[in-house]
Amino acid sequence: MQSQGRASSEAAPPDARGPQSAGSARPRRDLRASLLLGLVCLLVYNANLRSISAGDTYPARYLPFAMWRYHTVLLDPIATVTAQGRKIAGAQGRTDSAFWIVRGRGDHAISLYPVVVPVLVAPLYLPAVVYLQMRGWDPLRLDRIARIMEKLCASLMAATSAALLYLLLRRRAEPRFALLLTLAFAFGTNTWVIGSQALWQHGLAELLIVAALLLLTGPCTARAALAAGFLCGLIACNRPPDFIVAAALGIYGLWWAGRQAPALVAAAALPVGLVLAYNLGIAGNVAGAYGLAGKASFFQHDLLSGLAGLLFSPTRGLFVFSPFLLFLPFCLRQVLRDRSARGLTVAVGIAVILQLLLYAKTDWRQGVSWGPRWLTDVLPMLIWMLPPVVSALPNVGRAVFVSACGAAMAIQAVGAFWYTGASDAAILAIARGPDKMRAAWDVRNTPFITELRHARAPAELAISLRGTLDTVTASDGEAGDIAAGKEIDVAGWALAAGHSPLEVILFLDGKPAAGTARFFARPDVTAALGDTSPSGWRIAIPAHDVSPGEHVLAALVRAYEGGDLRLLAERRITVPATPHAGAEQGASDEAAQRTSRDVRDNLAVGARRAVAVLTSRQQDPGYWLTSYTDAARFESPRLEMNVFVNSVMIDVLDPVAAAAGLGDSLQRARHYLAGQIEDGGLVRYHGRPDAPTIGTLGCAITPDADDTALVWRIAPGAHPELLPTALATLDRFRTPDGLYRTWLAPRDRYQCIDPGTDANPADVGIQMHVLMLLAQADPPAAHALCGALERAIAEDRIWVYYRAAPLLPILRQADLQRAGCSLELPPSRLQTTVPGQEIWVAAAQLLQRIVEAKGPAPASAEILALLQSLAQDDFSSLRRSPPLLYHNDLTASVRRYYWSEELGYALWLRLYFENERQRPVRPCHENDEPATCGAR
């Protein structure tokens, strides 16, 4: 049965036949070319000086160190660094925020994923282990070395795959075609951005499959049969879905091996047996950790739409990211033309089709990753089928093929040098429901387009991180006394390559709790290290909702915009069960009343302070200024004047203006807004173009629907006859589906606008504000808009200015209900990923529950806890991170994020007085003090 090997040799290109000297020279030339290709690939793969990883790769990154230092495949001794600040599951078979770690037998921490990758790369880690043994196993040093080793091992495997693939292709292609296809594989597929950048299972899968094909296309010997069988077994063990590939190669291998078939089967059984022993002995399930944490719903998706998504979606489609592969389905006849390889071609073709069908039944968005990650494993087989196609193409066809290869390489280069995961936020924005795949079909979310809108990703492997978490104390400075209603003050220092990092984020029990982007000088650090950059940081975590008991506090650092979060330090803290007002059984009524009075007295002081701030910051003409930044963090803000925030200020404060003593301030603001209505009835975001603020605090921007609707509803002014003209203009800019566009002018008349992908979007917030005006001026039109908005509310296209800022849409739900439109926002739109904004989202949701008049109102204690947290230390947290109200179109060339401390004070005052208004008046008793008699 060795005829297959001879047939392959006979089918080789013409240059392989000839005199014996020429035949012996060809393997040497091919080997040199293969080694040179591998070296070039290795250099290119590491040129970005960064790894592109995810939680899926963390166990493979760190587990080799546990094997060398602790002689174990358990994660127990390295669980802290492997979890990277996230919470580890506490019981067998469960996953938590560190989903890549589960509990196996004996509640030991183990990898969710098969351990084939870390076991096979562990020998490569030996130099790193020796280095750490000499320099010390400092956690930060270990983490940095682990990241470097992960990238080096992954890139080495990918480069070796490319080198072996060239040798494989030379068995059926001329050197120029073999070189072209190898380069297309190495730089025009996910081999680059997935296989070479981190220790996913896919990189090893590609290497194993290429090696198996190389063996199966050569002569069969006993040694080759053993090696081929062992590789087939490893393919199935490394990544369970690849059992299809292993089976296809194995079935063909039985025919190829002939009398050596028993050796092939025995060799395949060896890795399978070892993995089964691990699964049963360590994980306690025949399927390993997958069997403990797997979900039955994983394969419950639609087959046809899944196939379409895997192959053609702009965000994950194989033929979109590697368009040259489209030649395979269109040239099937040429694929099967080579009779000597037809059997293997059919086997691998069936494997590819079955894998497509398998993955089509899953959520084909494939998580946070670049392109068609799940199809990375089948790439060597697809490339191996291409030589007959390329050789049969006419000159024009080859030019198109080469152009498609070039486009694919450009796409992968964007991933290697720009991809930070920013594009995944839009693709995965809707977690469940019938519309969850819609964003993955939106061309505007194409990763190799959206990722180019930010700066090139930082070369993080060249960045050393230093620092520590120094102290954890209560807000009153008493270490260990972290009682409910106080703050947990955490302090430390951090430097990234000798400079201040971008931000520090604290995780409490695996979830983001608070963060800062502000750093101050630490003379002790400067004296010790010689680095003069500010390194000190201090963060306060509100502790009113932290339960008594032990908690895990972790500090994570992001060195640069778009960089990874890296674990700086982790510490366990204990929150004692400290008694507080109304919380401890047996506390006296007098003590409880005194505590309650103290809280309310402090909040009353805070209310006076908030009113004073708002009064002092209102400018003479009657407006408040707005801050804006270039990134989603409140750092180095600049100021502008806009109509929008002043309108929202009036809406928020008006119901409590009298109680707060802000009636005059709001009247001045209304008067200013009324003066911004122009002769055509329209209003501009920065106000009238002849205003003194234009050129310094704004520009002469095009009129817009948002501000026109807000001002006409809030401050219609002395010329009501202009309203019909304004409404007619609004109507001209309606979309076919009944929504209202932003800008009230044709594109060629835009002024001071940096448009995004949609030059005139119909944003969700604009629909809300227009609807509120129409409810007063044209109720039938308001009813029609309500229906159109309900139909479109889950669509990504209308979430333009509030995609990362949900506060205002949350607030407007109650306003819409009063306007006769009971609109429910999708739960996925009520979340924020901007550090420090969680408390403002909570404040908006509390206010909504108070005023929407449906369902139970929030408890007074819940409102008081939030008010206390914000007012503490003279509103320090509000000043550090005020509400993020909205942003510009994030697809525009320049990004802007808009913040308002003043609106933060306004929202605090609104909650304070709404809560006071709902508090019952206490009757007077004979022994009551005058100050408390009749008080609420």
CSV table of C-alpha atoms in Angstrom, one decimal, residues 682 702-705 725-750 760-763 766-767 770:
chain,number,residue,atom,x,y,z
A,682,LEU,CA,-34.5,76.5,14.3
A,702,THR,CA,-25.7,73.6,11.3
A,703,PRO,CA,-29.2,73.7,13.1
A,704,ASP,CA,-30.3,70.4,14.5
A,705,ALA,CA,-33.5,68.6,15.4
A,725,THR,CA,-42.1,76.6,10.4
A,726,ALA,CA,-39.8,74.7,12.7
A,727,LEU,CA,-42.1,71.7,12.7
A,728,ALA,CA,-42.3,71.7,8.9
A,729,THR,CA,-38.5,71.7,8.7
A,730,LEU,CA,-38.3,68.8,11.1
A,731,ASP,CA,-40.8,66.9,9.0
A,732,ARG,CA,-38.7,67.3,5.8
A,733,PHE,CA,-35.9,65.4,7.5
A,734,ARG,CA,-37.9,62.4,8.4
A,735,THR,CA,-36.6,59.0,7.3
A,736,PRO,CA,-38.8,56.6,5.4
A,737,ASP,CA,-39.4,54.6,8.6
A,738,GLY,CA,-40.7,57.6,10.4
A,739,LEU,CA,-37.7,58.7,12.4
A,740,TYR,CA,-36.2,62.2,12.5
A,741,ARG,CA,-32.6,62.9,11.4
A,742,THR,CA,-30.1,65.0,13.3
A,743,TRP,CA,-29.1,67.9,11.0
A,744,LEU,CA,-31.7,70.2,9.4
A,745,ALA,CA,-29.8,71.0,6.2
A,746,PRO,CA,-28.6,69.1,3.1
A,747,ARG,CA,-25.1,67.7,3.3
A,748,ASP,CA,-23.6,70.4,1.1
A,749,ARG,CA,-24.6,73.0,3.6
A,750,TYR,CA,-23.1,71.4,6.7
A,760,ASN,CA,-27.2,62.4,9.2
A,761,PRO,CA,-28.2,59.7,11.7
A,762,ALA,CA,-31.6,59.3,13.4
A,763,ASP,CA,-30.3,59.0,16.9
A,766,ILE,CA,-33.2,62.9,19.2
A,767,GLN,CA,-36.3,60.8,18.7
A,770,VAL,CA,-38.7,65.4,19.2
